[in-house]
Short mmCIF file of C-alpha atoms in Angstrom, two decimals:
data_model
loop_
_atom_site.label_atom_id
_atom_site.label_comp_id
_atom_site.label_asym_id
_atom_site.label_seq_id
_atom_site.Cartn_x
_atom_site.Cartn_y
_atom_site.Cartn_z
CA MET A 10 83.80 86.42 82.64
CA LEU A 11 83.89 84.96 86.68
CA GLY A 12 85.94 87.26 88.55
CA ASP A 13 86.98 87.47 91.89
CA GLY A 14 90.28 86.70 91.14
CA ILE A 15 88.66 83.81 87.93
CA LYS A 16 91.25 84.31 84.76
CA LYS A 17 88.88 85.85 81.66
CA ASP A 18 88.89 83.13 79.24
CA LYS A 19 90.54 80.88 80.74
CA GLN A 20 91.84 77.28 79.09
CA TYR A 21 93.28 73.81 79.89
CA ALA A 22 95.14 72.27 77.96
CA THR A 23 93.67 68.61 76.91
CA PRO A 24 95.75 65.18 75.31
CA SER A 25 92.92 64.76 73.15
CA SER A 26 90.06 68.06 72.62
CA GLY A 27 93.13 69.77 72.87
CA ARG A 28 91.89 73.23 74.88
CA LEU A 29 89.32 73.37 77.04
CA ALA A 30 87.62 77.44 78.31
CA LEU A 31 85.92 78.13 80.97
CA PRO A 32 82.53 79.64 79.41
CA ARG A 33 82.74 83.96 79.27
CA GLN A 34 78.48 83.86 79.82
CA GLY A 35 75.01 82.54 79.80
CA PRO A 36 73.89 79.89 82.11
CA GLY A 37 76.96 77.99 82.60
CA VAL A 38 78.67 81.58 84.88
CA GLU A 39 75.84 82.58 86.88
CA ARG A 40 76.42 78.30 88.40
CA LEU A 41 79.92 78.41 88.60
CA ARG A 42 79.48 81.97 90.80
CA ALA A 43 77.55 80.42 92.63
CA THR A 44 79.98 76.99 93.46
CA LEU A 45 82.63 79.55 94.17
CA ASP A 46 79.80 81.88 97.17
CA SER A 47 79.14 77.67 98.42
CA GLY A 48 81.90 78.44 100.71
CA ILE A 49 84.01 75.34 102.39
CA PRO A 50 83.32 73.35 105.70
CA GLU A 51 84.62 74.76 108.76
CA VAL A 52 86.73 77.06 106.65
CA PRO A 53 86.59 81.09 106.84
CA PRO A 54 84.78 82.61 103.97
CA GLU A 55 87.14 83.94 102.88
CA VAL A 56 90.07 82.18 101.69
CA ALA A 57 87.56 79.18 101.16
CA ARG A 58 86.34 82.35 98.47
CA GLU A 59 90.23 81.46 97.51
CA ALA A 60 90.43 78.20 96.74
CA TRP A 61 88.06 78.45 94.59
CA ALA A 62 89.46 80.22 92.42
CA ARG A 63 92.66 79.14 93.06
CA LEU A 64 91.13 75.29 91.70
CA LEU A 65 89.46 77.52 88.96
CA ASN A 66 93.10 79.27 88.09
CA ALA A 67 95.37 76.28 87.72
CA PRO A 68 94.39 72.80 88.59
CA ALA A 69 97.59 71.26 90.43
CA VAL A 70 96.01 67.90 88.56
CA ILE A 71 93.95 67.43 85.71
CA SER A 72 92.72 64.57 84.04
CA GLU A 73 90.31 64.26 81.14
CA LEU A 74 87.62 62.52 81.80
CA PRO A 75 85.44 60.09 80.16
CA HIS A 76 83.22 62.12 78.16
CA VAL A 77 79.53 62.24 78.10
CA ALA A 78 77.47 61.53 74.77
CA ALA A 79 75.19 65.05 74.54
CA GLU A 80 72.32 64.07 71.77
CA SER A 81 72.83 63.60 68.61
CA GLY A 82 71.83 66.87 65.89
CA THR A 83 72.51 70.04 68.52
CA GLY A 84 76.61 69.89 67.17
CA GLU A 85 77.22 70.51 71.05
CA SER A 86 79.54 67.36 72.98
CA ILE A 87 80.14 68.06 76.17
CA LYS A 88 83.47 67.45 78.03
CA ARG A 89 84.40 66.37 81.74
CA LEU A 90 87.99 66.84 83.56
CA LEU A 91 88.90 66.18 87.11
CA LEU A 92 90.83 69.13 87.97
CA ALA A 93 93.35 68.35 92.08
CA ALA A 94 95.02 71.09 94.33
CA VAL A 95 96.62 70.95 98.02
CA PHE A 96 96.33 73.91 100.41
CA LYS A 97 98.58 75.11 103.21
CA SER A 98 99.07 77.32 105.58
CA VAL A 99 102.46 79.35 104.09
CA ASN A 100 104.62 78.68 107.16
CA GLU A 101 103.36 75.05 107.65
CA LYS A 102 106.91 73.27 107.56
CA LEU A 103 106.12 69.48 106.40
CA SER A 104 108.60 66.44 108.11
CA ASP A 105 108.51 63.13 108.86
CA GLY A 106 106.75 64.78 112.80
CA GLU A 107 103.07 66.35 113.07
CA ILE A 108 101.41 69.27 111.08
CA SER A 109 101.09 71.96 112.27
CA HIS A 110 98.94 73.82 110.32
CA PRO A 111 95.25 72.87 108.60
CA ARG A 112 95.65 71.74 105.21
CA PHE A 113 92.82 71.03 102.98
CA ALA A 114 92.50 69.46 99.89
CA VAL A 115 90.03 69.00 96.79
CA LYS A 116 89.32 67.08 93.99
CA ALA A 117 86.97 68.60 91.93
CA GLU A 118 84.76 68.37 88.72
CA LEU A 119 84.54 70.89 85.12
CA THR A 120 81.89 69.41 83.41
CA LEU A 121 81.73 71.60 80.05
CA ARG A 122 78.96 72.26 77.21
CA LEU A 123 80.74 72.91 74.65
CA ARG A 124 78.45 74.11 70.87
CA LEU A 125 79.76 74.34 66.82
CA ASP A 126 79.27 77.77 66.40
CA GLY A 127 80.00 78.17 62.80
CA GLY A 128 83.27 75.45 62.71
CA ARG A 129 83.90 77.53 65.94
CA ARG A 130 83.89 76.33 69.21
CA THR A 131 82.21 78.52 72.25
CA THR A 132 81.45 76.54 75.49
CA SER A 133 78.05 76.99 76.29
CA ASP A 134 76.91 76.11 79.45
CA ALA A 135 79.33 74.60 82.69
CA TRP A 136 78.88 73.08 86.19
CA LEU A 137 81.56 72.38 88.55
CA THR A 138 81.14 70.13 91.95
CA ALA A 139 84.02 69.30 94.24
CA GLU A 140 84.86 67.11 97.48
CA TRP A 141 87.11 68.55 100.16
CA PHE A 142 89.21 66.34 102.48
CA ASP A 143 91.14 67.54 105.41
CA THR A 144 94.19 65.44 105.29
CA THR A 145 96.79 65.03 101.73
CA ARG A 146 96.44 60.97 101.98
CA ALA A 147 93.03 61.73 102.04
CA LEU A 148 92.83 63.54 97.90
CA LEU A 149 95.50 61.12 97.07
CA SER A 150 93.34 58.54 98.87
CA ALA A 151 90.44 59.21 96.73
CA LEU A 152 91.82 59.96 93.21
CA ASP A 153 94.60 56.14 93.00
CA ASP A 154 90.70 54.22 93.96
CA ASP A 155 89.26 57.08 91.03
CA ALA A 156 89.28 54.41 87.83
CA ASP A 157 89.17 57.48 85.47
CA VAL A 158 91.73 59.05 86.96
CA ARG A 159 94.63 58.56 84.74
CA THR A 160 97.71 60.92 85.45
CA ARG A 161 100.90 61.61 83.10
CA ALA A 162 104.68 60.89 84.28
CA PRO A 163 107.18 63.84 85.65
CA GLY A 164 109.66 65.23 83.61
CA THR A 165 112.76 64.57 83.77
CA ASP A 166 113.49 67.60 86.58
CA ALA A 167 110.77 66.70 88.88
CA GLN A 168 112.70 64.96 92.81
CA ARG A 169 113.43 61.09 91.95
CA VAL A 170 112.60 59.07 95.27
CA ASP A 171 114.25 55.16 94.71
CA VAL A 172 111.71 52.45 96.26
CA VAL A 173 113.64 49.81 98.23
CA PHE A 174 112.58 47.08 99.56
CA ALA A 175 114.50 45.36 102.22
CA ALA A 176 115.42 41.95 102.27
CA ASP A 177 112.58 40.42 104.42
CA ARG A 178 109.63 42.81 102.01
CA VAL A 179 110.59 41.15 98.88
CA HIS A 180 108.47 38.99 99.02
CA TRP A 181 105.54 42.17 99.41
CA ALA A 182 105.48 43.12 96.33
CA ASP A 183 105.31 38.94 94.02
CA GLY A 184 102.38 39.07 92.77
CA THR A 185 100.92 42.08 93.47
CA ASP A 186 100.11 45.33 91.68
CA MET A 187 102.44 46.73 94.33
CA TYR A 188 104.97 48.62 91.49
CA GLU A 189 101.52 49.13 89.85
CA ALA A 190 100.08 51.32 93.16
CA ILE A 191 103.30 52.56 93.63
CA GLU A 192 104.09 54.61 91.02
CA ARG A 193 100.98 55.53 90.21
CA ILE A 194 101.18 57.28 93.55
CA ALA A 195 104.55 59.33 92.86
CA HIS A 196 103.32 60.01 90.19
CA LEU A 197 100.31 62.25 91.58
CA SER A 198 103.01 63.25 94.15
CA GLY A 199 104.97 65.60 91.32
CA MET A 200 107.56 62.61 92.02
CA ARG A 201 109.09 60.23 89.24
CA VAL A 202 109.81 56.70 90.73
CA ARG A 203 112.39 53.78 91.37
CA ILE A 204 111.33 50.54 92.87
CA LEU A 205 114.91 48.99 94.09
CA PHE A 206 114.88 45.30 95.59
CA LEU A 207 118.09 45.20 98.44
CA SER A 208 117.87 41.15 99.18
CA GLY A 209 120.76 38.68 98.94
CA ALA A 210 120.87 38.15 95.16
CA ASN A 211 120.60 41.72 93.64
CA TYR A 212 122.32 43.53 96.86
CA ALA A 213 125.66 44.31 94.88
CA THR A 214 122.93 45.04 92.05
CA THR A 215 121.17 48.04 93.93
CA GLN A 216 123.57 49.37 95.71
CA ALA A 217 125.72 49.41 92.75
CA ARG A 218 123.15 51.83 91.41
CA LEU A 219 122.17 54.10 94.27
CA ARG A 220 125.81 55.12 93.93
CA SER A 221 126.26 55.92 90.64
CA GLU A 222 122.67 57.58 90.10
CA GLN A 223 121.37 59.28 92.96
CA PRO A 224 118.01 59.52 93.92
CA THR A 225 116.54 63.16 95.08
CA HIS A 226 115.02 60.80 97.82
CA LEU A 227 115.20 57.71 98.82
CA LEU A 228 113.33 55.57 100.98
CA PHE A 229 112.80 52.67 102.31
CA ILE A 230 110.55 49.78 103.08
CA GLY A 231 111.12 47.77 106.57
CA ALA A 232 114.01 47.92 107.57
CA ASN A 233 116.43 44.50 107.88
CA GLY A 234 120.41 44.71 106.27
CA ILE A 235 119.76 48.94 104.57
CA ASP A 236 122.51 49.89 107.30
CA GLU A 237 125.04 50.25 104.99
CA VAL A 238 123.29 51.89 102.44
CA ARG A 239 121.53 53.69 104.50
CA ALA A 240 124.31 55.17 106.40
CA GLU A 241 125.92 55.30 102.22
CA PHE A 242 123.53 57.97 101.05
CA GLU A 243 122.96 59.99 103.84
CA ALA A 244 126.85 60.10 104.32
CA ARG A 245 126.32 61.86 100.61
CA GLY A 246 124.44 65.19 102.25
CA ARG A 247 121.92 64.25 100.15
CA GLY A 248 119.45 64.66 102.99
CA PRO A 249 118.14 61.33 105.61
CA ALA A 250 117.37 58.60 104.28
CA HIS A 251 112.47 57.43 105.44
CA VAL A 252 111.89 54.28 106.39
CA LEU A 253 108.80 52.28 106.69
CA ALA A 254 108.99 49.48 108.63
CA HIS A 255 105.45 48.60 109.01
CA GLU A 256 104.18 44.81 109.10
CA GLU A 257 101.32 44.43 107.66
CA ARG A 258 101.54 45.11 104.16
CA PHE A 259 97.69 46.30 103.99
CA THR A 260 98.90 48.96 105.13
CA LEU A 261 101.54 50.61 103.43
CA LEU A 262 99.96 52.16 101.05
CA ASN A 263 98.37 54.03 103.24
CA GLU A 264 101.29 55.11 105.10
CA PHE A 265 102.60 56.08 101.01
CA ARG A 266 99.26 57.89 100.33
CA GLU A 267 101.28 59.88 103.16
CA LYS A 268 105.08 59.36 103.55
CA LEU A 269 105.50 60.54 99.77
CA PRO A 270 103.93 64.03 99.83
CA ARG A 271 105.96 64.68 102.76
CA ILE A 272 108.48 63.89 101.49
CA ALA A 273 108.54 66.73 98.38
CA GLY A 274 106.84 68.45 100.40
CA ILE A 275 103.58 68.57 99.69
CA ALA A 276 104.35 67.75 95.79
CA ALA A 277 105.69 69.58 93.01
CA ASN A 278 102.02 68.08 91.23
CA LEU A 279 100.35 69.72 94.19
CA MET A 280 99.53 73.94 94.60
CA LEU A 281 100.22 75.32 97.88
CA TYR A 282 98.13 77.84 99.53
CA SER A 283 99.17 81.11 100.95
CA ALA A 284 96.96 81.41 104.65
CA PRO A 285 97.46 83.50 107.02
CA ALA A 286 99.69 83.18 109.59
CA GLN A 287 97.94 81.19 112.57
CA SER A 288 100.07 82.68 114.99
CA ALA A 289 99.23 85.85 117.41
CA GLU A 290 102.91 86.92 115.71
CA VAL A 291 102.77 90.58 114.17
CA ARG A 292 103.98 91.12 110.83
CA PRO A 293 104.94 94.61 109.45
CA PRO A 294 102.58 95.88 106.69
CA MET A 295 103.87 95.40 102.91
CA PRO A 296 104.15 99.56 101.72
CA ALA A 297 102.13 100.95 100.93
CA ILE A 298 102.42 99.14 97.07
CA ASP A 299 100.73 99.93 93.47
CA ALA A 300 100.30 95.93 94.21
CA ALA A 301 99.51 94.91 90.48
CA ARG A 302 100.47 91.24 90.31
CA CYS A 303 101.30 88.53 92.48
CA LEU A 304 103.79 85.28 91.88
CA HIS A 305 103.01 81.93 94.33
CA VAL A 306 106.45 80.16 93.87
CA ASN A 307 106.56 77.05 96.75
CA ASN A 308 105.58 78.47 100.05
CA ARG A 309 106.37 81.72 98.83
CA ILE A 310 104.23 85.27 97.69
CA TYR A 311 105.76 88.02 95.45
CA VAL A 312 103.92 91.13 95.06
CA LEU A 313 104.35 93.54 92.50
CA ASP A 314 104.66 97.27 92.18
CA SER A 315 103.99 98.89 89.28
CA VAL A 316 105.11 102.06 89.96
CA GLU A 317 109.10 101.21 91.17
CA ASN A 318 109.02 98.36 89.43
CA VAL A 319 109.88 96.36 91.99
CA TRP A 320 109.29 92.71 93.86
CA TRP A 321 108.13 91.93 97.24
CA THR A 322 108.67 89.59 99.19
CA ARG A 323 108.70 88.33 103.57
CA ASP A 324 112.05 87.13 104.84
CA ASP A 325 110.81 84.40 107.25
CA ALA A 326 113.78 84.28 108.56
CA HIS A 327 114.59 87.44 110.14
CA HIS A 328 118.03 87.32 110.12
CA ALA A 329 119.21 90.09 110.94
CA LYS A 330 115.53 91.81 111.46
CA VAL A 331 115.48 91.68 106.92
CA GLN A 332 111.76 90.91 107.05
CA PHE A 333 111.28 92.59 103.64
CA LYS A 334 113.44 91.16 100.18
CA THR A 335 113.33 93.08 96.82
CA TYR A 336 113.75 91.62 93.62
CA ALA A 337 113.65 92.43 90.09
CA LEU A 338 112.18 90.63 86.84
CA GLN A 339 114.80 89.68 84.14
CA HIS A 340 114.47 86.77 81.99
CA GLU A 341 110.99 84.61 83.84
CA THR A 342 113.72 84.94 87.26
CA LEU A 343 113.38 87.14 89.42
CA HIS A 344 116.99 89.58 90.88
CA TRP A 345 117.56 90.14 94.12
CA ARG A 346 117.57 93.75 94.48
CA ALA A 347 118.29 94.15 98.67
CA ASP A 348 117.23 93.22 101.82
CA HIS A 349 114.99 95.46 104.45
CA ASP A 350 113.84 96.12 107.72
CA ALA A 351 110.42 96.77 109.19
CA GLU A 352 110.37 100.17 107.69
CA HIS A 353 111.02 99.18 104.98
CA VAL A 354 114.84 100.42 105.08
CA ALA A 355 117.36 99.43 102.63
CA ALA A 356 120.10 97.06 105.11
CA THR A 357 123.55 97.87 103.69
CA ALA A 358 125.55 95.10 105.34
CA LYS A 359 123.67 91.55 105.29
CA HIS A 360 126.11 88.74 103.97
CA LYS A 361 124.21 87.42 101.02
CA GLY A 362 123.09 83.77 100.42
CA SER A 363 123.80 82.28 97.12
CA GLY A 364 120.25 80.52 97.49
CA THR A 365 117.95 83.49 97.33
CA LEU A 366 119.68 84.88 94.59
CA GLN A 367 117.67 84.28 91.31
CA VAL A 368 114.49 82.39 91.78
CA PRO A 369 113.33 80.98 88.68
CA ILE A 370 109.24 81.82 87.96
CA ALA A 371 108.63 79.19 85.13
CA SER A 372 105.92 76.82 87.43
CA ALA A 373 105.07 80.34 89.63
CA THR A 374 100.76 80.91 90.25
CA SER A 375 98.68 83.32 90.45
CA CYS A 376 95.65 84.10 92.37
CA GLY A 377 94.47 87.46 90.98
CA ARG A 378 94.21 88.98 93.99
CA PRO A 379 97.93 90.36 94.10
CA ARG A 380 96.41 93.11 97.58
CA SER A 381 95.13 91.11 99.38
CA HIS A 382 99.22 89.69 100.77
CA LEU A 383 100.77 92.98 101.51
#
C-alpha cells in the first residue's frame, strides 16, 4: 500500500484492458513513492505531495496508450496509461481577465507491468513520469499534439459550447482539420461542441438552430454580422457570448486552448486543486471535529465530522457574517442544515437561496487528507 493519501487497491478503468491496478508491494511501490517525493518545480513541498497523490487517486483525463511488448514466455505484459489534471487555487475566479492565482497542470505516463499467476492478473511493477506546466493552454497543447492520446466525448449532461464562424471567417474552416481540432480541444476541456456557420447562405438556419437548441455557451470566430444572434443569446440570460476576433488563422487553436477551459471553469473534465488561500486574510479555523473524510465538489471542500455525522464547508461570500455551512448526506446528495458564524454558532435568521440547499456529489473527488482542510 502506498499510503500518504494514495488509495489502497487503486484501479483505473480502461476500455480495452479492463481495470488496471497500482502495485501493492515490491519495487514498483518504492519507485512510485520516490516519484511522489521528487517534488514539483516552484511548488511548495506539501502542495506538491498532495498534487502527486491527487493525480494518482483521481486523474481527470485517462487515456490508454499503445502497449509495449514484454518478453515472450514470461507471462508478463506491459500497459501504459496517460494521466492528466489541472490544479488551481480554491480562490481562483476564472473570467475573461487575467488569472489571479498560480495554477499548474500535469501530463503523466503510468507504466504497469502485469503478471498472470494462476489465472489471476496482478501488477508486479510500475513507473511514473510526468511533465508539469504552468498554464492550461500548455497542457492542452501537449495533449493535443500527442498522437497517442485519444479522448472520448463527454456525456450528454456535460456543458455544450456552440462555436459559430462569422461570415468573414467561414473560409478558415475550408479544407482544413479545424473541425477535428476544435472538437478535440473541447473534449479535453470536458465540453460537448457543435460547429456552425453564420454566412449569408445559412444565416437564417443557424439563427433558428441557436433559438431552438440553446447551448450552454456561445463562442464566435470573428465579429462580422454577429450582433443580432449575439444579442438574442445574451437576452435569454445564458451569460455573455464570447468572441475571438483574431486576424490570423494559425493563432486560433492556441486561443481555443486557453479560452475553452476558462469558459468551462477550467473544465468539467479537468481537476480543481484546493490550495490554501494566497492572501493576508486570516480565516477562522474549522471546529475541532473528527475529520474522517473530505469531498471536493468543483472548487468547494466538504469535511465530514464523524462524531456528529455532518459535513462542514467554508462560506467564502461571508454574507451576514456567515463563515461556515453544515450539510447532511442523503442518497448521494448533501442537504443544507445550517449557517454558522466564525465561532461556529448556528445562525437562525438567514434567508437561504435555492442554489445551496442541495449539492450532488456524483462527480466529487477526495484527496485522502481531510484534516489538511480544517
